[in-house]
mmCIF file of C-alpha atoms in Angstrom:
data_model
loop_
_atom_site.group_PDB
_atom_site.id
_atom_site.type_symbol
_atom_site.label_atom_id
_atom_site.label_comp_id
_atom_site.label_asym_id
_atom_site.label_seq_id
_atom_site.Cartn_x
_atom_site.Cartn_y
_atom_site.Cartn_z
ATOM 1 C CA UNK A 22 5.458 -41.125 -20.820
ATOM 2 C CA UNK A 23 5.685 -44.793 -22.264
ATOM 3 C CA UNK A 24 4.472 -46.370 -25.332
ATOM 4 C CA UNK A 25 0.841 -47.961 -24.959
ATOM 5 C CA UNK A 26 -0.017 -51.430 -25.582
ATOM 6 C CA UNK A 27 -2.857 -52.211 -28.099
ATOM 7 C CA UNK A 28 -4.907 -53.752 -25.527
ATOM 8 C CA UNK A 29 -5.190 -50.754 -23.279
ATOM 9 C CA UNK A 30 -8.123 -49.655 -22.299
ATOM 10 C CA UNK A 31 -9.403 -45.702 -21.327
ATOM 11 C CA UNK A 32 -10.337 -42.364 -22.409
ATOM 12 C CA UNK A 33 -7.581 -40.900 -24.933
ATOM 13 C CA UNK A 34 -7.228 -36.929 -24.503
ATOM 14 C CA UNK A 35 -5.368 -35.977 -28.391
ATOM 15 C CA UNK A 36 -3.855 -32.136 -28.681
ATOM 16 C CA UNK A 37 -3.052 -29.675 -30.945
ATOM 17 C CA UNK A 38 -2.000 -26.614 -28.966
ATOM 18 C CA UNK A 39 -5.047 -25.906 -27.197
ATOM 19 C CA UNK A 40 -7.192 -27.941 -29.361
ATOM 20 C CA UNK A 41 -8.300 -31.405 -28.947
ATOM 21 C CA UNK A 42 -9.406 -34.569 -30.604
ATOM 22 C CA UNK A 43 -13.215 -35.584 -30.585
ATOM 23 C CA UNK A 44 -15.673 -38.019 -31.876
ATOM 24 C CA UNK A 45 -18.600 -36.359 -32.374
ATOM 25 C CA UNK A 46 -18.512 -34.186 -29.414
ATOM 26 C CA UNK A 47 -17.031 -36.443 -26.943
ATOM 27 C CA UNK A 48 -13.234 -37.989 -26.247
ATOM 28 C CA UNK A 49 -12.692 -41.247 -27.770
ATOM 29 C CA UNK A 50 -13.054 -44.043 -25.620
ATOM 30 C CA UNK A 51 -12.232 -47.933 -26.157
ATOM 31 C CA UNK A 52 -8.971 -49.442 -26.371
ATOM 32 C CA UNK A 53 -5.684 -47.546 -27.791
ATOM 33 C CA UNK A 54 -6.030 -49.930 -31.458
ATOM 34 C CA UNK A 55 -9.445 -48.679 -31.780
ATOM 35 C CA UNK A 56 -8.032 -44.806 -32.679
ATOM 36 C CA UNK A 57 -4.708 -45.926 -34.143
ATOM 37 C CA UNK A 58 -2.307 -45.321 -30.964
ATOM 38 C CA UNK A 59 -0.482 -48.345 -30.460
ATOM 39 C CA UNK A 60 3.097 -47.911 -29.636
ATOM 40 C CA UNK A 61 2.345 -43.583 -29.186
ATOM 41 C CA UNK A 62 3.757 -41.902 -25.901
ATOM 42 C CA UNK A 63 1.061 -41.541 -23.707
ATOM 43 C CA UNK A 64 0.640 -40.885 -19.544
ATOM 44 C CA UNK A 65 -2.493 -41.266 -17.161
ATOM 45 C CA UNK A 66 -3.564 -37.966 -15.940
ATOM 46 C CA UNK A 67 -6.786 -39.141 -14.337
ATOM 47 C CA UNK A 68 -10.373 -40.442 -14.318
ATOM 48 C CA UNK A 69 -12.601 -39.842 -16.957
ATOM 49 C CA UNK A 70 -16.188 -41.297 -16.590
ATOM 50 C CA UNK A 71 -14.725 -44.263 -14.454
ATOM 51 C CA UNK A 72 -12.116 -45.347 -16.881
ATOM 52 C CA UNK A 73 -8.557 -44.042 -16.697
ATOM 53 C CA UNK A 74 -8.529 -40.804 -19.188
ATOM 54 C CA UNK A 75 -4.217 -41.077 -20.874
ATOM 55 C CA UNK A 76 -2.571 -37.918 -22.343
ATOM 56 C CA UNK A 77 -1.361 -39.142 -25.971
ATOM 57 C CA UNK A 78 2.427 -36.860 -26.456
ATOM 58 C CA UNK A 79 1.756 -34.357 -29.379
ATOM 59 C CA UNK A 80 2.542 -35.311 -32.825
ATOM 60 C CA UNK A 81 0.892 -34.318 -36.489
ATOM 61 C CA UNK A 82 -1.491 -37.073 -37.352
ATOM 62 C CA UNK A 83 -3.662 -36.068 -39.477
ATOM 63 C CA UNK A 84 -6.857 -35.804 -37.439
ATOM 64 C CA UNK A 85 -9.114 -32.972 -37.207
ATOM 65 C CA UNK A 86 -9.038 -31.086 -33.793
ATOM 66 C CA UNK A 87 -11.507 -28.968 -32.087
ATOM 67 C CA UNK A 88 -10.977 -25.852 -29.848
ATOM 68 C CA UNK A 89 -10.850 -26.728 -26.093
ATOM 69 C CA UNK A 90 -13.479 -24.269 -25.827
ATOM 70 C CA UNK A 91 -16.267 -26.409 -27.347
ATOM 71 C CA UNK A 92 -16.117 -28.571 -23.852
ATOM 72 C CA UNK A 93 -16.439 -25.526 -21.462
ATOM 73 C CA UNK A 94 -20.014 -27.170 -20.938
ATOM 74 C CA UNK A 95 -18.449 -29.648 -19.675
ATOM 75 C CA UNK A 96 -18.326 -30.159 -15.365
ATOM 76 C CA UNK A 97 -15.676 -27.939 -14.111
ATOM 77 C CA UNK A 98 -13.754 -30.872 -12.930
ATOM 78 C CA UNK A 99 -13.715 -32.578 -16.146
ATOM 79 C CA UNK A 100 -12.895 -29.144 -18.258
ATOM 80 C CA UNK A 101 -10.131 -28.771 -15.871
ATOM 81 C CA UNK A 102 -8.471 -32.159 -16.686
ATOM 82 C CA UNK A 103 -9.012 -31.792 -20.149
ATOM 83 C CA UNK A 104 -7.040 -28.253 -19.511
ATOM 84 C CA UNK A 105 -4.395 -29.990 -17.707
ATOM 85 C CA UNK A 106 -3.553 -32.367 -20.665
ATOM 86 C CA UNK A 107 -3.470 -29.627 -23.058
ATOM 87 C CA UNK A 108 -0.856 -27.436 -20.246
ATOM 88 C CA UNK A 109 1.040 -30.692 -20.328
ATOM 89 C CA UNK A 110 1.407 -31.540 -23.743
ATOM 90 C CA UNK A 111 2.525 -28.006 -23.963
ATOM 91 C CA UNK A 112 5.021 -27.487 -21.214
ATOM 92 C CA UNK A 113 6.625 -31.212 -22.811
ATOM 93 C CA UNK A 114 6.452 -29.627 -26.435
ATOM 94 C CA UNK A 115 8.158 -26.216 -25.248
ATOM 95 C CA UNK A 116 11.062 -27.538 -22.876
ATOM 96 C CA UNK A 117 12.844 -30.482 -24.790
ATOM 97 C CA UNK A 118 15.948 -29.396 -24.116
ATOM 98 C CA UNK A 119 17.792 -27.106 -21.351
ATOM 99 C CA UNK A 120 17.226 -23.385 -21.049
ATOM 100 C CA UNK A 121 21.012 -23.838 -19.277
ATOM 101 C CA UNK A 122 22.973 -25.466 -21.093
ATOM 102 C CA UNK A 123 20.978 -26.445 -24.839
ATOM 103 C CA UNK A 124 21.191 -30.511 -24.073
ATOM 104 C CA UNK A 125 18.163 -32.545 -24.311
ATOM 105 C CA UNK A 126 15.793 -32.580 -21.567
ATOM 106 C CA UNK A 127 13.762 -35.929 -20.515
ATOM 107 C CA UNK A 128 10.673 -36.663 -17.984
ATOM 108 C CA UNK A 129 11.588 -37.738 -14.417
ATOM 109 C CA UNK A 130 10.083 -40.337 -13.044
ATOM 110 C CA UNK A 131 9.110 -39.238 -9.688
ATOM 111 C CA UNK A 132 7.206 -35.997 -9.980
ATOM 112 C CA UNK A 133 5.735 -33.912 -13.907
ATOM 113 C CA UNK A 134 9.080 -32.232 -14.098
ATOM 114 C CA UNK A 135 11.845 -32.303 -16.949
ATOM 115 C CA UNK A 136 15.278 -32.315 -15.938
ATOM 116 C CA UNK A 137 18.741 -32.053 -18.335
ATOM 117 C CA UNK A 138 20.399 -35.478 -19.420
ATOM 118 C CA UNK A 139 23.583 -33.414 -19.084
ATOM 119 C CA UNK A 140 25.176 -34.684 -15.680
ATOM 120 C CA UNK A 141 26.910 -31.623 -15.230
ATOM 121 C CA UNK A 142 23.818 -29.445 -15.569
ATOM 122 C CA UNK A 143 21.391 -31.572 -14.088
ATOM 123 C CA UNK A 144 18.689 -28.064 -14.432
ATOM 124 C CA UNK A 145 15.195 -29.445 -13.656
ATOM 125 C CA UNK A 146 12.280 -27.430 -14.461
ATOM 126 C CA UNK A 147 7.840 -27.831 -14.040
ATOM 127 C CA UNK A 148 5.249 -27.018 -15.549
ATOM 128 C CA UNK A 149 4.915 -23.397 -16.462
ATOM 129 C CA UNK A 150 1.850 -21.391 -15.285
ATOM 130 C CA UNK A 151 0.847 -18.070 -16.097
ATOM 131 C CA UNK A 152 -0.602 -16.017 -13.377
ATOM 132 C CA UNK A 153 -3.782 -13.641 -15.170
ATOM 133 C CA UNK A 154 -6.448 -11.874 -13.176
ATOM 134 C CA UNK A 155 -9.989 -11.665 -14.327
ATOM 135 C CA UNK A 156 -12.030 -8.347 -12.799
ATOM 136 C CA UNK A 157 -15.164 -7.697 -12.604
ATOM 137 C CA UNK A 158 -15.929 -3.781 -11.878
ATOM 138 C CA UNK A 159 -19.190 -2.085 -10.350
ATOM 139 C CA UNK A 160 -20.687 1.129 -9.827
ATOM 140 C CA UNK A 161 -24.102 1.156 -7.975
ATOM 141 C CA UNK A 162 -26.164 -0.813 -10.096
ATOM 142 C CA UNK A 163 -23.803 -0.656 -13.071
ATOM 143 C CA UNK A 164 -21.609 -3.038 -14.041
ATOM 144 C CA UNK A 165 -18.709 -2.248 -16.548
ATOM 145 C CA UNK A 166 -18.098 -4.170 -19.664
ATOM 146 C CA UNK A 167 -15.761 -4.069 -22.497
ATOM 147 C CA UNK A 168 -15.518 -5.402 -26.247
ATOM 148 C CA UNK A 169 -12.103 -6.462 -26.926
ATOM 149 C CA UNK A 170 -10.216 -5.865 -29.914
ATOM 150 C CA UNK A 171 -10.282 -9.852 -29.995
ATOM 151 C CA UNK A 172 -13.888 -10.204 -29.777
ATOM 152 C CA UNK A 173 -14.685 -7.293 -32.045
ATOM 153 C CA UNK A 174 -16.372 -9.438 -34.562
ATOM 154 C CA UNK A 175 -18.495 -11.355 -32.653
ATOM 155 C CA UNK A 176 -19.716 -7.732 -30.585
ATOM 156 C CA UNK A 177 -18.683 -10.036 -27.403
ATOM 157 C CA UNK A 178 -18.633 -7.620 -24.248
ATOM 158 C CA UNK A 179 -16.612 -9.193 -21.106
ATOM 159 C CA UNK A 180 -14.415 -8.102 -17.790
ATOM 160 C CA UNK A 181 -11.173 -7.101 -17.749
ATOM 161 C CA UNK A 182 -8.107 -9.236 -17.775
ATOM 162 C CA UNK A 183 -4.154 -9.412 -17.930
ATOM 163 C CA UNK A 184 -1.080 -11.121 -16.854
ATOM 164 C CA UNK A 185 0.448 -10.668 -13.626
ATOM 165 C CA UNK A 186 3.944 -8.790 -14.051
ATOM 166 C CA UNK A 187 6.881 -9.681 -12.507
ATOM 167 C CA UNK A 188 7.153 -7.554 -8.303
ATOM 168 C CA UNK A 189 2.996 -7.144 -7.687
ATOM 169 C CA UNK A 190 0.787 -9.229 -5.798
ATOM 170 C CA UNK A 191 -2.596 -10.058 -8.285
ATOM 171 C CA UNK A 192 -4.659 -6.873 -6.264
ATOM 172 C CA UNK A 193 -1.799 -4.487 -7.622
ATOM 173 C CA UNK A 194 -2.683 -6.403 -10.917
ATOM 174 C CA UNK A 195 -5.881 -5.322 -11.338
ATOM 175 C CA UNK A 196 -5.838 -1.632 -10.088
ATOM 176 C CA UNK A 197 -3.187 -1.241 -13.098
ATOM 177 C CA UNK A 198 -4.654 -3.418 -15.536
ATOM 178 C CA UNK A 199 -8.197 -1.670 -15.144
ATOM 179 C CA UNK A 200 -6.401 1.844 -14.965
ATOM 180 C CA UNK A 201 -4.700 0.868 -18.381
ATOM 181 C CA UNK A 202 -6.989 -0.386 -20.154
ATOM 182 C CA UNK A 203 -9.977 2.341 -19.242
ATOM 183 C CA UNK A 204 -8.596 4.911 -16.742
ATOM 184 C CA UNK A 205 -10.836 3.629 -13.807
ATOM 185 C CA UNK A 206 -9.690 3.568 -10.644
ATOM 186 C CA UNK A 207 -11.060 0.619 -8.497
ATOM 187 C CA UNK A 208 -11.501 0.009 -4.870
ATOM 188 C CA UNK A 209 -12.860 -2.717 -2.210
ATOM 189 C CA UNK A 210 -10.358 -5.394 -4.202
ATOM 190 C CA UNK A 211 -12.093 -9.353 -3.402
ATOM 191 C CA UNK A 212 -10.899 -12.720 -4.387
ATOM 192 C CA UNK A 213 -13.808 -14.472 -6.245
ATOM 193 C CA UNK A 214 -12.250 -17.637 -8.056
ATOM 194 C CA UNK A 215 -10.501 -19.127 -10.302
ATOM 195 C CA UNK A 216 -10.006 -21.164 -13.561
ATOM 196 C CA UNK A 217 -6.970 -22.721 -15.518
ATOM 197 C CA UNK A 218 -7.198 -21.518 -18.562
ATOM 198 C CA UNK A 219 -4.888 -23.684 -21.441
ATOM 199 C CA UNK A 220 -4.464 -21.023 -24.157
ATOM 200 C CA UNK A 221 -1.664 -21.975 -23.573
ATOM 201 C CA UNK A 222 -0.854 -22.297 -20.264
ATOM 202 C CA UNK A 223 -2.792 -19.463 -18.159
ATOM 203 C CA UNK A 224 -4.269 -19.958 -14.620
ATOM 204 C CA UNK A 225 -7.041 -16.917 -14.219
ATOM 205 C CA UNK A 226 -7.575 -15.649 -10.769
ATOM 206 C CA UNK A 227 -11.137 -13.647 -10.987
ATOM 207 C CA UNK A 228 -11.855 -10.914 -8.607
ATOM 208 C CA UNK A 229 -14.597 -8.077 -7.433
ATOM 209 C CA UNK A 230 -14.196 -4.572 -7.710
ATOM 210 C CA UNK A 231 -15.826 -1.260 -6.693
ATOM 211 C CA UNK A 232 -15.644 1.978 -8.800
ATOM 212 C CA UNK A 233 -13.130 4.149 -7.113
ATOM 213 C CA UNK A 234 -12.761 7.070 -9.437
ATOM 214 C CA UNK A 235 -12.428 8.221 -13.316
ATOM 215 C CA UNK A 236 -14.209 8.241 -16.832
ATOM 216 C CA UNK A 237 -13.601 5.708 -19.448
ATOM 217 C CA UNK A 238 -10.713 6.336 -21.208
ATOM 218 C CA UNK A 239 -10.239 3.319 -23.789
ATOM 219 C CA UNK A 240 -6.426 1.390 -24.285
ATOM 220 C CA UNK A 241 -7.078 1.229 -28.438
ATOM 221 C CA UNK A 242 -4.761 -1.187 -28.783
ATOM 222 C CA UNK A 243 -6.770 -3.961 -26.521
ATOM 223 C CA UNK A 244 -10.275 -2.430 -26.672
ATOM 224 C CA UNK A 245 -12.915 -1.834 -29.018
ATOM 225 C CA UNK A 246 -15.430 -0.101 -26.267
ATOM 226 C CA UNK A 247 -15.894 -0.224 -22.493
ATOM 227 C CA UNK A 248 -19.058 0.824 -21.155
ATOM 228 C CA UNK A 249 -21.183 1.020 -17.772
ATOM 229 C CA UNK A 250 -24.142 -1.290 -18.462
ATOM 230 C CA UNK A 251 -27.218 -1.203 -15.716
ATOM 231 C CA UNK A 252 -27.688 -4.516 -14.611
ATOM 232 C CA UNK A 253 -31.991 -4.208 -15.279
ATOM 233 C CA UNK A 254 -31.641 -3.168 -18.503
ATOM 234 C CA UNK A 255 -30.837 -5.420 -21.756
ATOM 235 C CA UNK A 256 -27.327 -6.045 -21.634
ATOM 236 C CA UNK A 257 -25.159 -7.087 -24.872
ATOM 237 C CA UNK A 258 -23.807 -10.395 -26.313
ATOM 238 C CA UNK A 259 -21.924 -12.250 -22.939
ATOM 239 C CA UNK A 260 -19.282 -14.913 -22.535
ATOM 240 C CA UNK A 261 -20.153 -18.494 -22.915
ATOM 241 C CA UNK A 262 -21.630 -20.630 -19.951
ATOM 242 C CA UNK A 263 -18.231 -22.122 -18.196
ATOM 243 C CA UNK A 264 -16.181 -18.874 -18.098
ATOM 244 C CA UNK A 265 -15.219 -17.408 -15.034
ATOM 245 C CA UNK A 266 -15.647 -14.231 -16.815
ATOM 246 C CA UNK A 267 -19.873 -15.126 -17.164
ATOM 247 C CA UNK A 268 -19.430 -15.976 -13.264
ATOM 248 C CA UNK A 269 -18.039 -12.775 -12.872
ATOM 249 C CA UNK A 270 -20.950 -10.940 -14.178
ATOM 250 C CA UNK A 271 -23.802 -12.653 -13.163
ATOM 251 C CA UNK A 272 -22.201 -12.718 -9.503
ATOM 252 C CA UNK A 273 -21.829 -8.666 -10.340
ATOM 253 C CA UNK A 274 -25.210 -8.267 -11.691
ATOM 254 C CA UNK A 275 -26.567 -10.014 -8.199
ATOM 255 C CA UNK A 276 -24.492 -7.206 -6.232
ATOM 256 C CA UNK A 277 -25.766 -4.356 -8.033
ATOM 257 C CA UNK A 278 -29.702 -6.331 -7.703
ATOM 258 C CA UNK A 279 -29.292 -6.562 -3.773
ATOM 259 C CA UNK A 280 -28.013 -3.211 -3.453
ATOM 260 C CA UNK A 281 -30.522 -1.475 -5.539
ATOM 261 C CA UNK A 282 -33.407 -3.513 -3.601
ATOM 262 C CA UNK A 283 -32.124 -1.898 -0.416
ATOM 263 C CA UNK A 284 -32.032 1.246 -1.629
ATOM 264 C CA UNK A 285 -35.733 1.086 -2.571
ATOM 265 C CA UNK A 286 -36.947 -0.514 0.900
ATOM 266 C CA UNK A 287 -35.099 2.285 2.464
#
């Protein structure tokens, strides 16, 4: 990162953890004196509607920040840069100095990396992702859904999800984190998609899933409910638009549609 000139002109992406800086709705735009950023750290990161779009280093200011959620309306490119500024910011803010040796760490200058100023450590170190999986599960013309402890409030019913551990590949991932968290056992394991995810630093890697076997048997301490909804009949509060989660479901709810339109021309 280098200090900006006064004069320079772009889209300037502001964090707070995974919250960002907006001007009634949108990123600010206009040159860096216009919001106050003269002389503050900042990097290019890419192309925001034709003008370069500059990551602005994290520091208390003052402003009022938003939730990165509020943009998942957004085009999935654009959401996805504004998700790689706010992994950035955060990688920079949790390695500035060496998980070897305790000496500062600084950027390099050929690739997004960190590396020790000691000489004789020399550690370098990237940008930390954190492998999730995302599952969708059916059963016939049922789809299963569960209201997280999280979303317990807001009656929110979504897929499953957790973090890849440490020895599996992300299929063992979600046979145990389904199993876990409800006692179902799932089968016919498919790759669907996927979707960084910068709360903080997550990368979610959504997949299909058949029933294989088992009743619901709820994990208290991450759910609230799980149930089996049918996909024709009125199903309860969803996702937001711009989740892979939503995808998920509707792309679940078109299985169990096809299948039971079969069965009937049968």
């Amino acid at each position: 990162m280098r200090p900006v000139e006064s004069a320079r002109q772009g889209a300037w992406l502001l964090t707070q953890g995974s919250n960002i800086f907006l001007i009634e709705g949108k990123l600010p735009e206009g040159k860096a004196e216009d919001f106050q950023l003269t002389g503050r750290l900042v990097m290019e990161i890419g192309c925001w509607n034709g003008a370069p779009l500059w990551l602005v280093a994290e520091q208390e200011d003052g402003r009022e920040y938003t939730s990165l959620r509020s943009q998942l309306h957004l085009p999935e490119v654009q959401f996805n840069l504004l998700n790689r500024g706010v992994e950035i910011n955060h990688f920079l803010k949790t390695h500035r100095f060496c998980g070897k040796c305790g000496s500062k760490m600084a950027m390099t200058k050929e690739e997004l990396a960190v590396q020790c100023e000691n000489s004789a450590c020399g550690y370098r170190t990237y940008p930390v992702i954190c492998p999730s999986i995302i599952v969708a599960v059916r059963r016939g013309k049922q789809i299963l859904l569960a209201n997280h402890q999280r979303h317990q409030q807001e009656k929110m019913y979504t897929t499953l999800a957790g973090f890849v551990e440490v020895g599996e590949s992300f299929e063992q991932t979600v046979q145990r984190e389904v199993f876990e968290e409800t006692g179902i056992q799932v089968k016919n394991i498919r790759y669907f998609g996927s979707q960084p995810w910068a709360f903080p630093n997550s990368q979610m890697v959504g997949f299909l899933a058949d029933y294989a076997a088992g009743e619901i048997r709820l994990q208290e301490a991450e759910l609230q409910d799980a149930q089996w909804f049918d996909y024709d009949k009125p199903l309860p509060n969803l996702p937001p638009q711009g989740t892979i989660a939503l995808k998920l479901i509707n792309a679940t709810l078109a299985l169990c549609a096809d299948d039971d339109k079969s069965a009937v021309e049968k």
